[in-house]
Each structure stands twice: as C-alpha cells, then as structure tokens.
CSV table of C-alpha atoms in Angstrom, one decimal:
chain,number,residue,atom,x,y,z
A,1,UNK,CA,29.4,21.6,36.1
A,2,UNK,CA,31.9,23.0,33.6
A,3,UNK,CA,35.6,22.0,33.4
A,4,UNK,CA,37.7,25.0,32.5
A,5,UNK,CA,41.1,24.4,30.9
A,6,UNK,CA,43.5,27.4,30.7
A,7,UNK,CA,46.0,27.4,27.8
A,8,UNK,CA,48.4,29.8,26.3
A,9,UNK,CA,49.9,29.9,22.7
A,10,UNK,CA,53.7,29.9,22.7
A,11,UNK,CA,54.4,30.2,19.0
A,12,UNK,CA,56.8,33.1,18.2
A,13,UNK,CA,55.5,33.7,14.7
A,14,UNK,CA,52.2,33.5,12.9
A,15,UNK,CA,51.2,33.5,9.3
A,16,UNK,CA,49.0,36.2,7.9
A,17,UNK,CA,45.9,34.7,6.4
A,18,UNK,CA,45.7,37.6,3.8
A,19,UNK,CA,49.2,37.6,2.2
A,20,UNK,CA,50.9,34.5,3.8
A,21,UNK,CA,53.8,36.4,5.3
A,22,UNK,CA,55.3,35.4,8.7
A,23,UNK,CA,55.1,38.0,11.4
A,24,UNK,CA,56.6,38.1,14.9
A,25,UNK,CA,55.4,41.6,15.9
A,26,UNK,CA,52.7,41.2,18.6
A,27,UNK,CA,49.9,43.8,18.6
A,28,UNK,CA,48.0,42.5,21.7
A,29,UNK,CA,46.3,39.5,23.1
A,30,UNK,CA,42.9,38.3,24.2
A,31,UNK,CA,41.2,35.2,25.6
A,32,UNK,CA,39.0,32.8,23.5
A,33,UNK,CA,36.6,30.3,25.1
A,34,UNK,CA,36.1,27.4,22.5
A,35,UNK,CA,34.0,24.5,23.7
A,36,UNK,CA,35.6,21.1,23.6
A,37,UNK,CA,34.3,17.5,23.8
A,38,UNK,CA,32.8,16.7,27.2
A,39,UNK,CA,34.8,14.6,29.7
A,40,UNK,CA,33.2,12.3,32.3
A,41,UNK,CA,29.8,13.8,31.5
A,42,UNK,CA,31.0,17.4,32.2
A,43,UNK,CA,31.3,20.2,29.7
A,44,UNK,CA,34.8,21.4,28.8
A,45,UNK,CA,35.7,25.0,28.0
A,46,UNK,CA,39.2,26.0,26.9
A,47,UNK,CA,40.3,29.4,28.1
A,48,UNK,CA,42.8,30.0,25.4
A,49,UNK,CA,44.9,33.2,25.3
A,50,UNK,CA,45.9,34.0,21.8
A,51,UNK,CA,47.8,37.0,20.4
A,52,UNK,CA,47.1,39.4,17.6
A,53,UNK,CA,50.1,40.1,15.3
A,54,UNK,CA,50.9,43.0,13.0
A,55,UNK,CA,51.3,42.1,9.4
A,56,UNK,CA,54.9,42.8,8.2
A,57,UNK,CA,53.8,43.3,4.6
A,58,UNK,CA,52.9,47.0,4.0
A,59,UNK,CA,50.8,46.3,0.9
A,60,UNK,CA,48.6,43.7,2.7
A,61,UNK,CA,45.1,45.2,3.4
A,62,UNK,CA,45.0,43.2,6.6
A,63,UNK,CA,47.0,45.2,9.1
A,64,UNK,CA,46.5,42.9,12.1
A,65,UNK,CA,45.5,39.3,12.4
A,66,UNK,CA,44.8,36.8,15.2
A,67,UNK,CA,46.9,33.6,15.4
A,68,UNK,CA,45.2,30.2,15.1
A,69,UNK,CA,46.3,27.1,16.9
A,70,UNK,CA,46.5,24.3,14.3
A,71,UNK,CA,44.2,21.4,15.1
A,72,UNK,CA,42.4,23.3,17.8
A,73,UNK,CA,40.8,26.5,16.5
A,74,UNK,CA,39.7,28.3,13.3
A,75,UNK,CA,38.6,31.8,12.6
A,76,UNK,CA,35.4,32.8,14.4
A,77,UNK,CA,35.1,29.2,15.7
A,78,UNK,CA,33.3,28.7,19.0
A,79,UNK,CA,34.2,25.0,19.2
A,80,UNK,CA,37.4,23.1,19.0
A,81,UNK,CA,38.2,21.2,15.9
A,82,UNK,CA,37.6,17.8,17.4
A,83,UNK,CA,34.2,18.9,18.8
A,84,UNK,CA,33.3,20.3,15.4
A,85,UNK,CA,34.4,17.1,13.6
A,86,UNK,CA,32.3,15.1,16.0
A,87,UNK,CA,29.2,17.2,15.4
A,88,UNK,CA,29.7,16.9,11.7
A,89,UNK,CA,29.9,13.1,12.0
A,90,UNK,CA,26.7,13.1,13.9
A,91,UNK,CA,25.0,15.4,11.4
A,92,UNK,CA,26.1,13.3,8.4
A,93,UNK,CA,24.8,10.1,10.1
A,94,UNK,CA,21.5,11.4,11.7
A,95,UNK,CA,20.8,14.8,10.1
A,96,UNK,CA,18.9,17.5,12.1
A,97,UNK,CA,16.4,16.4,14.7
A,98,UNK,CA,17.8,13.0,15.4
A,99,UNK,CA,21.4,14.4,15.5
A,100,UNK,CA,20.3,17.2,17.9
A,101,UNK,CA,18.9,14.6,20.3
A,102,UNK,CA,22.1,12.6,20.1
A,103,UNK,CA,24.2,15.6,21.0
A,104,UNK,CA,22.1,16.2,24.1
A,105,UNK,CA,22.9,12.6,25.2
A,106,UNK,CA,26.7,13.0,25.1
A,107,UNK,CA,26.7,16.5,26.6
A,108,UNK,CA,27.3,18.9,23.7
A,109,UNK,CA,23.8,20.1,22.8
A,110,UNK,CA,23.4,22.0,19.6
A,111,UNK,CA,20.3,22.8,17.5
A,112,UNK,CA,19.3,20.9,14.4
A,113,UNK,CA,20.0,24.0,12.3
A,114,UNK,CA,23.5,24.1,13.6
A,115,UNK,CA,24.2,20.6,12.5
A,116,UNK,CA,22.7,21.3,9.0
A,117,UNK,CA,24.9,24.4,8.7
A,118,UNK,CA,28.0,22.4,9.6
A,119,UNK,CA,27.2,19.9,6.9
A,120,UNK,CA,26.5,22.6,4.3
A,121,UNK,CA,29.9,24.3,5.1
A,122,UNK,CA,31.9,21.1,4.2
A,123,UNK,CA,33.8,21.2,0.9
A,124,UNK,CA,33.0,18.6,-1.8
A,125,UNK,CA,35.3,15.5,-1.6
A,126,UNK,CA,38.0,15.3,-4.2
A,127,UNK,CA,37.2,12.4,-6.5
A,128,UNK,CA,39.3,11.0,-9.2
A,129,UNK,CA,37.8,10.3,-12.7
A,130,UNK,CA,36.3,6.8,-12.5
A,131,UNK,CA,36.9,4.2,-15.1
A,132,UNK,CA,33.5,2.5,-14.7
A,133,UNK,CA,30.6,4.7,-13.8
A,134,UNK,CA,27.0,3.7,-13.0
A,135,UNK,CA,24.1,6.1,-13.7
A,136,UNK,CA,20.5,5.9,-12.4
A,137,UNK,CA,17.7,8.2,-11.4
A,138,UNK,CA,16.3,9.0,-7.9
A,139,UNK,CA,13.2,10.8,-6.9
A,140,UNK,CA,13.5,14.2,-5.2
A,141,UNK,CA,9.7,14.4,-5.3
A,142,UNK,CA,8.2,11.2,-6.5
A,143,UNK,CA,6.3,11.5,-9.8
A,144,UNK,CA,7.4,15.1,-10.3
A,145,UNK,CA,11.1,15.9,-9.7
A,146,UNK,CA,13.9,13.5,-10.4
A,147,UNK,CA,17.7,13.7,-10.2
A,148,UNK,CA,20.6,11.6,-11.3
A,149,UNK,CA,23.1,9.7,-9.1
A,150,UNK,CA,26.5,8.7,-10.4
A,151,UNK,CA,28.5,5.9,-8.7
A,152,UNK,CA,32.0,4.6,-9.2
A,153,UNK,CA,31.2,0.9,-9.8
A,154,UNK,CA,34.7,-0.3,-9.0
A,155,UNK,CA,35.0,1.5,-5.6
A,156,UNK,CA,31.2,1.4,-5.0
A,157,UNK,CA,31.3,5.0,-3.8
A,158,UNK,CA,29.0,7.8,-5.0
A,159,UNK,CA,30.7,10.4,-7.2
A,160,UNK,CA,28.1,13.1,-7.8
A,161,UNK,CA,24.4,14.0,-7.7
A,162,UNK,CA,22.8,16.0,-10.6
A,163,UNK,CA,19.7,18.1,-10.0
A,164,UNK,CA,17.8,16.6,-12.9
A,165,UNK,CA,17.8,13.6,-15.3
A,166,UNK,CA,18.2,15.5,-18.6
A,167,UNK,CA,20.4,14.2,-21.3
A,168,UNK,CA,22.2,17.5,-21.6
A,169,UNK,CA,23.2,17.6,-17.9
A,170,UNK,CA,24.6,14.1,-18.0
A,171,UNK,CA,26.4,14.8,-21.3
A,172,UNK,CA,28.1,17.9,-19.8
A,173,UNK,CA,29.2,16.0,-16.7
A,174,UNK,CA,30.6,13.1,-18.7
A,175,UNK,CA,32.4,15.4,-21.2
A,176,UNK,CA,34.4,16.9,-18.3
A,177,UNK,CA,35.8,13.4,-17.5
A,178,UNK,CA,37.2,11.9,-20.6
A,179,UNK,CA,38.8,9.0,-18.8
A,180,UNK,CA,35.5,7.1,-18.4
A,181,UNK,CA,35.6,3.8,-20.3
A,182,UNK,CA,32.3,2.1,-19.3
A,183,UNK,CA,28.9,3.5,-18.5
A,184,UNK,CA,26.4,1.2,-16.7
A,185,UNK,CA,22.8,2.4,-17.1
A,186,UNK,CA,19.2,1.2,-17.6
A,187,UNK,CA,17.5,1.6,-20.9
A,188,UNK,CA,16.0,5.1,-20.3
A,189,UNK,CA,16.4,7.2,-23.5
A,190,UNK,CA,17.7,10.3,-21.8
A,191,UNK,CA,20.6,8.3,-20.2
A,192,UNK,CA,21.4,6.6,-23.5
A,193,UNK,CA,21.4,9.9,-25.3
A,194,UNK,CA,23.5,11.7,-22.6
A,195,UNK,CA,26.1,8.9,-22.5
A,196,UNK,CA,26.4,8.8,-26.3
A,197,UNK,CA,27.0,12.6,-26.6
A,198,UNK,CA,29.0,13.1,-23.4
A,199,UNK,CA,31.3,10.0,-23.6
A,200,UNK,CA,31.4,8.7,-27.1
A,201,UNK,CA,34.5,6.7,-26.3
A,202,UNK,CA,32.8,4.8,-23.5
A,203,UNK,CA,31.1,1.4,-23.8
A,204,UNK,CA,27.5,1.5,-22.6
A,205,UNK,CA,26.2,-1.5,-20.6
A,206,UNK,CA,22.5,-2.1,-20.1
A,207,UNK,CA,21.7,-3.4,-16.7
A,208,UNK,CA,20.6,-7.1,-16.6
A,209,UNK,CA,18.1,-6.6,-13.8
A,210,UNK,CA,16.2,-4.0,-15.7
A,211,UNK,CA,16.2,-6.3,-18.8
A,212,UNK,CA,14.8,-9.2,-16.8
A,213,UNK,CA,12.2,-6.9,-15.1
A,214,UNK,CA,11.0,-5.6,-18.5
A,215,UNK,CA,10.8,-9.2,-19.8
A,216,UNK,CA,8.6,-10.0,-16.8
A,217,UNK,CA,6.3,-7.1,-17.6
A,218,UNK,CA,5.9,-8.2,-21.2
A,219,UNK,CA,5.4,-11.9,-20.1
A,220,UNK,CA,2.6,-10.9,-17.7
A,221,UNK,CA,0.8,-9.0,-20.5
A,222,UNK,CA,1.0,-12.1,-22.7
A,223,UNK,CA,-0.3,-14.4,-19.9
A,224,UNK,CA,-3.2,-12.0,-19.2
A,225,UNK,CA,-4.0,-12.0,-22.9
A,226,UNK,CA,-4.4,-15.8,-22.8
A,227,UNK,CA,-6.1,-15.8,-19.3
A,228,UNK,CA,-8.9,-18.0,-20.7
A,229,UNK,CA,-6.4,-20.9,-20.9
A,230,UNK,CA,-5.7,-20.7,-17.2
A,231,UNK,CA,-9.1,-22.3,-16.2
A,232,UNK,CA,-9.8,-25.9,-17.4
A,233,UNK,CA,-12.9,-26.3,-19.5
A,234,UNK,CA,-16.0,-27.1,-17.2
A,235,UNK,CA,-17.7,-30.5,-17.8
A,236,UNK,CA,-20.8,-30.4,-19.9
A,237,UNK,CA,-24.1,-30.9,-18.0
A,238,UNK,CA,-26.2,-34.0,-19.0
A,239,UNK,CA,-28.7,-33.3,-21.8
A,240,UNK,CA,-31.6,-34.6,-19.8
A,241,UNK,CA,-31.2,-32.0,-17.1
A,242,UNK,CA,-32.1,-28.5,-17.9
A,243,UNK,CA,-32.4,-25.9,-15.3
A,244,UNK,CA,-35.5,-23.8,-15.4
A,245,UNK,CA,-34.9,-20.1,-15.7
A,246,UNK,CA,-35.6,-18.1,-12.7
A,247,UNK,CA,-38.8,-16.1,-12.8
A,248,UNK,CA,-38.3,-12.4,-13.1
A,249,UNK,CA,-39.0,-10.4,-10.0
A,250,UNK,CA,-42.3,-8.6,-10.0
A,251,UNK,CA,-40.6,-5.4,-8.9
A,252,UNK,CA,-37.4,-3.9,-10.4
A,253,UNK,CA,-36.5,-2.9,-6.8
A,254,UNK,CA,-36.0,-5.9,-4.4
A,255,UNK,CA,-37.4,-6.0,-0.9
A,256,UNK,CA,-35.2,-4.0,1.4
A,257,UNK,CA,-34.2,-1.4,-1.2
A,258,UNK,CA,-34.3,2.0,0.5
A,259,UNK,CA,-36.1,3.7,-2.4
A,260,UNK,CA,-38.6,0.8,-2.7
A,261,UNK,CA,-39.4,0.8,1.0
A,262,UNK,CA,-39.8,4.5,1.1
A,263,UNK,CA,-42.2,4.4,-1.9
A,264,UNK,CA,-44.2,1.6,-0.4
A,265,UNK,CA,-44.6,3.5,2.9
A,266,UNK,CA,-45.7,6.7,1.2
A,267,UNK,CA,-48.2,4.7,-0.9
A,268,UNK,CA,-49.7,3.0,2.2
A,269,UNK,CA,-49.9,6.3,4.1
A,270,UNK,CA,-51.6,8.2,1.3
A,271,UNK,CA,-54.2,5.5,0.6
A,272,UNK,CA,-55.0,5.2,4.3
A,273,UNK,CA,-55.7,8.9,4.6
A,274,UNK,CA,-57.8,8.9,1.4
A,275,UNK,CA,-59.8,5.9,2.7
A,276,UNK,CA,-60.4,7.8,6.0
A,277,UNK,CA,-62.2,10.5,4.0
A,278,UNK,CA,-59.5,13.2,3.7
A,279,UNK,CA,-59.3,15.1,0.5
A,280,UNK,CA,-56.3,15.1,-1.7
A,281,UNK,CA,-55.4,18.7,-0.9
A,282,UNK,CA,-55.7,17.9,2.8
A,283,UNK,CA,-53.4,14.9,2.4
A,284,UNK,CA,-50.9,17.1,0.6
A,285,UNK,CA,-50.9,19.6,3.4
A,286,UNK,CA,-50.5,16.9,6.1
A,287,UNK,CA,-47.6,15.1,4.4
A,288,UNK,CA,-46.0,18.3,3.1
A,289,UNK,CA,-46.2,17.1,-0.5
A,290,UNK,CA,-47.3,18.7,-3.8
A,291,UNK,CA,-50.8,17.9,-5.1
A,292,UNK,CA,-49.4,16.3,-8.3
A,293,UNK,CA,-47.4,13.8,-6.1
A,294,UNK,CA,-50.6,12.9,-4.2
A,295,UNK,CA,-52.5,12.4,-7.5
A,296,UNK,CA,-49.8,10.1,-8.9
A,297,UNK,CA,-49.8,7.9,-5.7
A,298,UNK,CA,-53.6,7.9,-5.6
A,299,UNK,CA,-53.9,6.6,-9.2
A,300,UNK,CA,-51.5,3.7,-8.5
A,301,UNK,CA,-53.3,0.7,-7.1
A,302,UNK,CA,-50.0,-0.9,-6.0
A,303,UNK,CA,-46.6,0.6,-5.1
A,304,UNK,CA,-45.0,-1.4,-7.9
A,305,UNK,CA,-46.8,0.8,-10.5
A,306,UNK,CA,-44.7,3.7,-9.2
A,307,UNK,CA,-41.4,2.0,-10.1
A,308,UNK,CA,-41.8,2.1,-13.8
A,309,UNK,CA,-39.7,4.5,-15.8
A,310,UNK,CA,-37.1,4.9,-13.0
A,311,UNK,CA,-33.3,5.2,-13.5
A,312,UNK,CA,-32.7,1.5,-13.2
A,313,UNK,CA,-34.5,0.6,-16.4
A,314,UNK,CA,-32.7,3.2,-18.6
A,315,UNK,CA,-30.0,2.3,-21.1
A,316,UNK,CA,-26.5,3.0,-19.9
A,317,UNK,CA,-23.0,3.0,-21.5
A,318,UNK,CA,-22.3,-0.2,-19.6
A,319,UNK,CA,-25.0,-2.3,-21.3
A,320,UNK,CA,-22.7,-3.3,-24.2
A,321,UNK,CA,-20.0,-4.6,-21.8
A,322,UNK,CA,-22.3,-6.5,-19.4
A,323,UNK,CA,-22.0,-9.8,-21.3
A,324,UNK,CA,-18.2,-9.5,-21.0
A,325,UNK,CA,-18.4,-8.7,-17.3
A,326,UNK,CA,-20.7,-11.7,-16.7
A,327,UNK,CA,-18.2,-14.0,-18.6
A,328,UNK,CA,-15.2,-12.7,-16.6
A,329,UNK,CA,-17.1,-13.2,-13.4
A,330,UNK,CA,-17.8,-16.8,-14.3
A,331,UNK,CA,-14.1,-17.2,-15.1
A,332,UNK,CA,-13.3,-16.2,-11.6
A,333,UNK,CA,-12.3,-12.5,-11.8
A,334,UNK,CA,-14.2,-10.9,-8.9
A,335,UNK,CA,-12.2,-7.7,-8.6
A,336,UNK,CA,-14.4,-4.8,-9.8
A,337,UNK,CA,-11.4,-2.6,-10.4
A,338,UNK,CA,-9.7,-5.2,-12.6
A,339,UNK,CA,-12.9,-5.6,-14.6
A,340,UNK,CA,-13.2,-1.9,-15.1
A,341,UNK,CA,-9.6,-1.7,-16.3
A,342,UNK,CA,-10.3,-4.5,-18.8
A,343,UNK,CA,-13.4,-2.9,-20.3
A,344,UNK,CA,-11.7,0.5,-20.3
A,345,UNK,CA,-9.1,-0.9,-22.7
A,346,UNK,CA,-12.0,-2.0,-24.9
A,347,UNK,CA,-13.4,1.5,-25.1
A,348,UNK,CA,-15.7,1.9,-22.0
A,349,UNK,CA,-15.9,5.7,-21.6
A,350,UNK,CA,-17.1,6.0,-18.0
A,351,UNK,CA,-15.5,5.7,-14.6
A,352,UNK,CA,-15.2,2.9,-12.0
A,353,UNK,CA,-18.3,3.7,-10.0
A,354,UNK,CA,-20.7,2.2,-12.6
A,355,UNK,CA,-18.8,-1.0,-12.8
A,356,UNK,CA,-18.6,-1.3,-9.0
A,357,UNK,CA,-22.4,-0.7,-8.7
A,358,UNK,CA,-23.2,-3.3,-11.3
A,359,UNK,CA,-20.9,-5.9,-9.7
A,360,UNK,CA,-22.4,-5.3,-6.2
A,361,UNK,CA,-26.0,-5.4,-7.4
A,362,UNK,CA,-26.0,-8.0,-10.1
A,363,UNK,CA,-22.9,-10.2,-9.9
A,364,UNK,CA,-22.0,-10.4,-6.2
A,365,UNK,CA,-24.7,-12.8,-5.4
A,366,UNK,CA,-24.2,-15.2,-8.3
A,367,UNK,CA,-22.6,-18.5,-7.5
A,368,UNK,CA,-19.0,-19.1,-8.6
A,369,UNK,CA,-18.1,-22.0,-10.9
A,370,UNK,CA,-17.4,-25.2,-9.1
A,371,UNK,CA,-13.8,-26.2,-9.0
A,372,UNK,CA,-10.5,-24.9,-7.9
A,373,UNK,CA,-9.8,-21.2,-8.5
A,374,UNK,CA,-7.6,-20.7,-11.6
A,375,UNK,CA,-4.1,-19.2,-11.0
A,376,UNK,CA,-3.7,-15.5,-11.7
A,377,UNK,CA,-1.7,-14.1,-14.5
A,378,UNK,CA,0.9,-12.7,-12.1
A,379,UNK,CA,1.3,-16.1,-10.4
A,380,UNK,CA,1.8,-17.8,-13.8
A,381,UNK,CA,4.3,-15.2,-14.8
A,382,UNK,CA,6.2,-15.8,-11.5
A,383,UNK,CA,6.4,-19.5,-12.3
A,384,UNK,CA,7.7,-18.7,-15.8
A,385,UNK,CA,10.4,-16.4,-14.5
A,386,UNK,CA,11.5,-18.8,-11.8
A,387,UNK,CA,14.2,-21.4,-12.5
A,388,UNK,CA,12.5,-24.8,-12.9
A,389,UNK,CA,14.7,-26.3,-10.2
A,390,UNK,CA,13.7,-23.6,-7.7
A,391,UNK,CA,9.9,-24.1,-8.2
A,392,UNK,CA,8.0,-26.1,-5.6
A,393,UNK,CA,6.4,-29.3,-6.8
A,394,UNK,CA,2.8,-27.9,-6.5
A,395,UNK,CA,3.7,-24.8,-8.6
A,396,UNK,CA,5.5,-27.0,-11.2
A,397,UNK,CA,2.4,-29.2,-11.6
A,398,UNK,CA,0.1,-26.2,-12.0
A,399,UNK,CA,2.4,-24.6,-14.6
A,400,UNK,CA,2.6,-27.9,-16.5
A,401,UNK,CA,-1.2,-28.0,-16.6
A,402,UNK,CA,-1.5,-24.4,-17.8
A,403,UNK,CA,1.1,-25.0,-20.6
A,404,UNK,CA,-0.6,-28.2,-21.7
A,405,UNK,CA,-3.8,-26.3,-22.6
A,406,UNK,CA,-2.2,-23.3,-24.4
A,407,UNK,CA,0.5,-23.6,-27.1
A,408,UNK,CA,1.1,-19.8,-27.0
A,409,UNK,CA,2.0,-19.9,-23.4
A,410,UNK,CA,4.3,-22.9,-24.1
A,411,UNK,CA,6.1,-20.8,-26.7
A,412,UNK,CA,6.3,-17.9,-24.2
A,413,UNK,CA,7.8,-20.3,-21.6
A,414,UNK,CA,10.5,-21.4,-24.1
A,415,UNK,CA,11.4,-17.8,-25.0
A,416,UNK,CA,11.6,-16.8,-21.3
A,417,UNK,CA,13.8,-19.8,-20.4
A,418,UNK,CA,16.2,-19.1,-23.3
A,419,UNK,CA,16.5,-15.4,-22.3
A,420,UNK,CA,17.1,-16.4,-18.7
A,421,UNK,CA,19.9,-18.7,-19.8
A,422,UNK,CA,21.5,-15.8,-21.7
A,423,UNK,CA,21.3,-13.6,-18.5
A,424,UNK,CA,22.6,-16.3,-16.2
A,425,UNK,CA,25.5,-17.4,-18.4
A,426,UNK,CA,26.4,-14.1,-20.0
A,427,UNK,CA,25.8,-15.3,-23.5
A,428,UNK,CA,25.0,-12.0,-25.2
A,429,UNK,CA,26.1,-13.2,-28.6
A,430,UNK,CA,22.8,-15.3,-28.8
A,431,UNK,CA,20.6,-12.2,-28.4
A,432,UNK,CA,20.1,-11.4,-32.2
A,433,UNK,CA,18.9,-15.0,-32.8
A,434,UNK,CA,16.5,-14.7,-29.8
A,435,UNK,CA,15.1,-11.4,-31.1
A,436,UNK,CA,14.6,-12.9,-34.6
A,437,UNK,CA,12.7,-15.9,-33.1
A,438,UNK,CA,10.5,-13.7,-31.0
A,439,UNK,CA,9.6,-11.2,-33.7
A,440,UNK,CA,8.4,-14.0,-35.9
A,441,UNK,CA,5.8,-15.0,-33.3
A,442,UNK,CA,2.4,-13.4,-34.0
A,443,UNK,CA,0.5,-14.6,-31.0
A,444,UNK,CA,2.7,-12.8,-28.4
A,445,UNK,CA,2.5,-9.1,-29.3
A,446,UNK,CA,3.8,-7.9,-26.0
A,447,UNK,CA,6.9,-10.1,-26.1
A,448,UNK,CA,7.4,-9.0,-29.7
A,449,UNK,CA,7.3,-5.3,-28.7
A,450,UNK,CA,9.9,-6.0,-26.0
A,451,UNK,CA,12.2,-7.6,-28.5
A,452,UNK,CA,11.8,-4.7,-30.9
A,453,UNK,CA,12.7,-2.3,-28.2
A,454,UNK,CA,15.9,-4.3,-27.5
A,455,UNK,CA,16.9,-3.8,-31.1
A,456,UNK,CA,16.9,0.0,-30.6
A,457,UNK,CA,19.6,-0.3,-27.9
A,458,UNK,CA,21.2,-3.5,-29.2
A,459,UNK,CA,24.8,-2.8,-28.5
A,460,UNK,CA,24.3,-1.8,-24.9
A,461,UNK,CA,22.0,-4.8,-24.3
A,462,UNK,CA,24.5,-7.3,-25.8
A,463,UNK,CA,27.3,-5.7,-23.6
A,464,UNK,CA,25.0,-6.1,-20.6
A,465,UNK,CA,24.5,-9.8,-21.4
A,466,UNK,CA,28.2,-10.3,-22.0
A,467,UNK,CA,30.2,-8.2,-19.5
A,468,UNK,CA,30.2,-8.7,-15.7
A,469,UNK,CA,29.4,-5.0,-15.0
A,470,UNK,CA,25.9,-4.1,-13.8
A,471,UNK,CA,24.1,-1.3,-12.0
A,472,UNK,CA,23.4,-3.1,-8.7
A,473,UNK,CA,25.6,-0.9,-6.6
A,474,UNK,CA,23.8,2.2,-8.1
A,475,UNK,CA,20.4,0.8,-7.0
A,476,UNK,CA,21.8,0.3,-3.5
A,477,UNK,CA,22.7,4.0,-3.4
A,478,UNK,CA,19.2,5.0,-4.7
A,479,UNK,CA,17.7,3.1,-1.7
A,480,UNK,CA,20.2,4.9,0.6
A,481,UNK,CA,19.1,8.3,-0.8
A,482,UNK,CA,15.5,7.3,0.1
A,483,UNK,CA,16.5,6.7,3.7
A,484,UNK,CA,18.4,10.0,3.8
A,485,UNK,CA,15.4,11.8,2.5
A,486,UNK,CA,13.1,10.3,5.1
A,487,UNK,CA,15.6,11.4,7.8
A,488,UNK,CA,15.5,15.0,6.4
A,489,UNK,CA,11.8,15.2,5.8
A,490,UNK,CA,10.9,18.8,4.9
A,491,UNK,CA,14.6,19.9,4.8
A,492,UNK,CA,16.0,17.5,2.1
A,493,UNK,CA,17.0,20.2,-0.4
A,494,UNK,CA,19.3,19.2,-3.2
A,495,UNK,CA,22.4,20.9,-1.8
A,496,UNK,CA,22.1,19.3,1.6
A,497,UNK,CA,21.2,15.9,0.2
A,498,UNK,CA,24.2,16.0,-2.1
A,499,UNK,CA,26.5,16.7,0.8
A,500,UNK,CA,25.2,13.8,2.9
A,501,UNK,CA,25.3,11.4,-0.1
A,502,UNK,CA,28.9,12.2,-1.0
A,503,UNK,CA,30.4,12.7,2.5
A,504,UNK,CA,28.6,10.2,4.8
C-alpha cells in the first residue's frame, strides 16, 4: 500500500538558478511525485504541485525555470531530501550490496548502484588546515598499488587520501597548506623526502611504534645468529661406552620403496619365465619390454644389482650442506622450510624441494636429542622486548638461563632495555649515546645496522622519542580503510573509497 500526500507550493516568488533574479511571473504548473521516507511500513509519495516561472532577466539564457521547495526537493530529484540523506547515510555505512539489503528492510528499496552514485555525488567536506598531520600508507592492492592517508592528529579525523605514496605527491599536498607545524610519519624515505620538501617549516616526528617494531626485527636477527646458545650443551657420554655404527643397508633403496619393489617384481617375473624355457625375445613380447631390458635383467643375479648407478647415488648441490642440515636437526630445528632458508643464505642455489626430500628421507627418522626443546629465536626476542615485571616466572627463568650462556645476548638485552626506557619515558636526548654504544658492538651486526639507520633520520627519531605525538590514530584509520575495502570488494575504486573515508 502507498500513502499519497498532496501538497501545493504557495511561494509568490522564485529565484532563477541561472542568473539569481527573483521572478513572480508564472508560466505554468505541473505535479511532481517525489518519494519520501516510509511511514508505519508503508511507502509515502508526495504529489507536489509546483509552478514554472518566467525569468525576468532578458539576458538570462534560461527563459523559464521550475521552483524548488527548500528542504524538500532538488532539480531532477525523484526523492525528498530527507529520504536522499537517509540513503546516503546507509550507503556511507554499508556501501552497495549490504546497503541495498538494508533499504529493503525499512521499505525504501534501491539498487546498490544507486547508493554508490549518491555517495559519488557528494561534495568533499571543507577541512581547515591542520596543525599536526599524520601520514601513512595504505594498500589499494596489496603488494602492488599503495596510497597515502593523511589524518588530523588533534581532531583524529581523516583529511585526505592520495592516490599514491610518492614523495612529489605528498610534497605538493603539504605545500598547499603552509600552516602545518608537525608531521607524524614512519621512517619510510618517500614520506621523509616529501615532508622535507613540502613542509620545510614543520617538525617531523618518527612514530615510536615503528621504531620499537624495527628494533624487534633487528633483535630477532641477532638472537637467530646466536641460536646455538639457546640449547644447553649435552652431557658427554662415558668413555667406556661407544655405540657401534649401524651397518650400511645392502640396498640403496629400502624395503617398501616403490621403485625397488617394482624392480624386484620385474626381476622375479623375468627369471621365472626364463627358467620355464622361454626365450628372451618371447619374454620381451609377453612383458611388452625391449630386448635390451630383458638382457639387463637376465644378467643380474639379484635385484640389488639393478640398483647401482641410479639417481640416488649421484652427487647433488645439496651434498656440501648436508653436514649443516644434520647439525641443525640435532639442535632441534625440524622445519624443512626454515632449514632451506638458512642454507639459501649460505649460497645454496636450488629450491625447497631438494631440502624437503632430504629431510623426509634421511632426517625424519633420526632420534631427537634428549632434553627439553630449546626456545625459538622469536620466543627469546619476545622475552627481551617484554618489560621484566610483565614476564611470567617461567619465561623469566628461561631468559635468565639463555643470557647466562651467551654474553652477546646479554649485551643485546641491555641495549633493548635501555631503548625501551627511552621510549617509555620520552628521553630522546639519550639516543645519541645509545647509538654510539651500539655501533661500537661488533658481535651484533643487525642491531648495529639498525642504529646506523637511525642516524640517517636522527632529528625525527629524537623528536619521536621526546614529543607526545605519534601515528597511532593514523594506523587506526588504515585498519578502517581495510574494512571499507572488504565491504566494497570489486568496486573499491579510489574515488569512491576516498568519499567513504572522508564522509563516513
């Protein structure tokens, strides 16, 4: 059922949209039928009679024009303003498909494309020049296309979205807003260059979370470099007991191997036919084999003689790395992918398949060393990055045992603790002394490289460790952009995405 409301405009004058002159001369009238918000579950249509006026300005190219009722209609509008604003709110919140389903529920059904067109027709919000702006990247297509999001850190509202993350684009945007005083960013070189060229008067602040995250990556590399210290030294066996070496298998292929079993079956069949009086050519015809194959099987007294010279006895590129793989297996690393990554850093030229095959054939059945499993490099790094008072007692004891066996990791722990103290208490003035202490350490190359990278952006890092500003609110908007992209899967173009980020 449809509720019809009849209305009539009573204004004596109307303003020409072309020249802005008032006119009271009526040319004619007609009835418009804009849809309004539903009432009590029923659709509402307004039968509105409006007039067409004659423009009083002779030079105006628009001779006649139709009057508009403020707050109710607009040119060529088929919906009232309040229904249009409601649909726009639904589109900004839910986008296309989900928004179309919602409009069906409250009785004003429209298509998903209509909602997207309404969003695209909205003007950009008027934003004042911020004093503190946060800059970060977001992925339009992860790994390929990236953009830049800019946020007013004080009001926590997004200001603009840029279609790329180039330094020139950011510099041009900042140059148009000379009132910016502080730029919060990570340590990406394109953001640093763009902020320097576009806002030379602004103070750049490196984000503390990114600094702590980069420190964690460097610390994990250092711990992995000293992973041999994570396992306690095994006890020496008594001298009187010496384990006899296992006798080598008589066959390079064990029992149950598919090639070995197939070769044994062929050997038994061929010798049985030859013993029954068949000729070699007859056996070849019966088994659909070549004569040379039958001759090779007939000359072999046992199937094991056929195994010599096969692929498993050839030299491979992996032979030089097998002692290292055996050692790492005994140390507790049973991940074939991890082992492949380690020998790849040492120069192994082949892929993962060879390492996986060697691990499954030769290492998987070997017994693991007796004793507790050593902690992983990532677990030790987590213990180092956690405040000592927040560590559980068991983790604290394990960390103490690890540091007692390795002076390099002890030095790493001291450097991490001192950097964490600077981050927590905003003591950026101590950073140059920390960098000097780390660069003088020769046994922690990853941490030394991290300190050298800090020197390249020293002013921004010191400001980040001194001032209270950070990019946390920008990271929150990056996560919000990810959610909006998932809602608009397949339709999340830059223009539409920008509208939803700035207006929702």
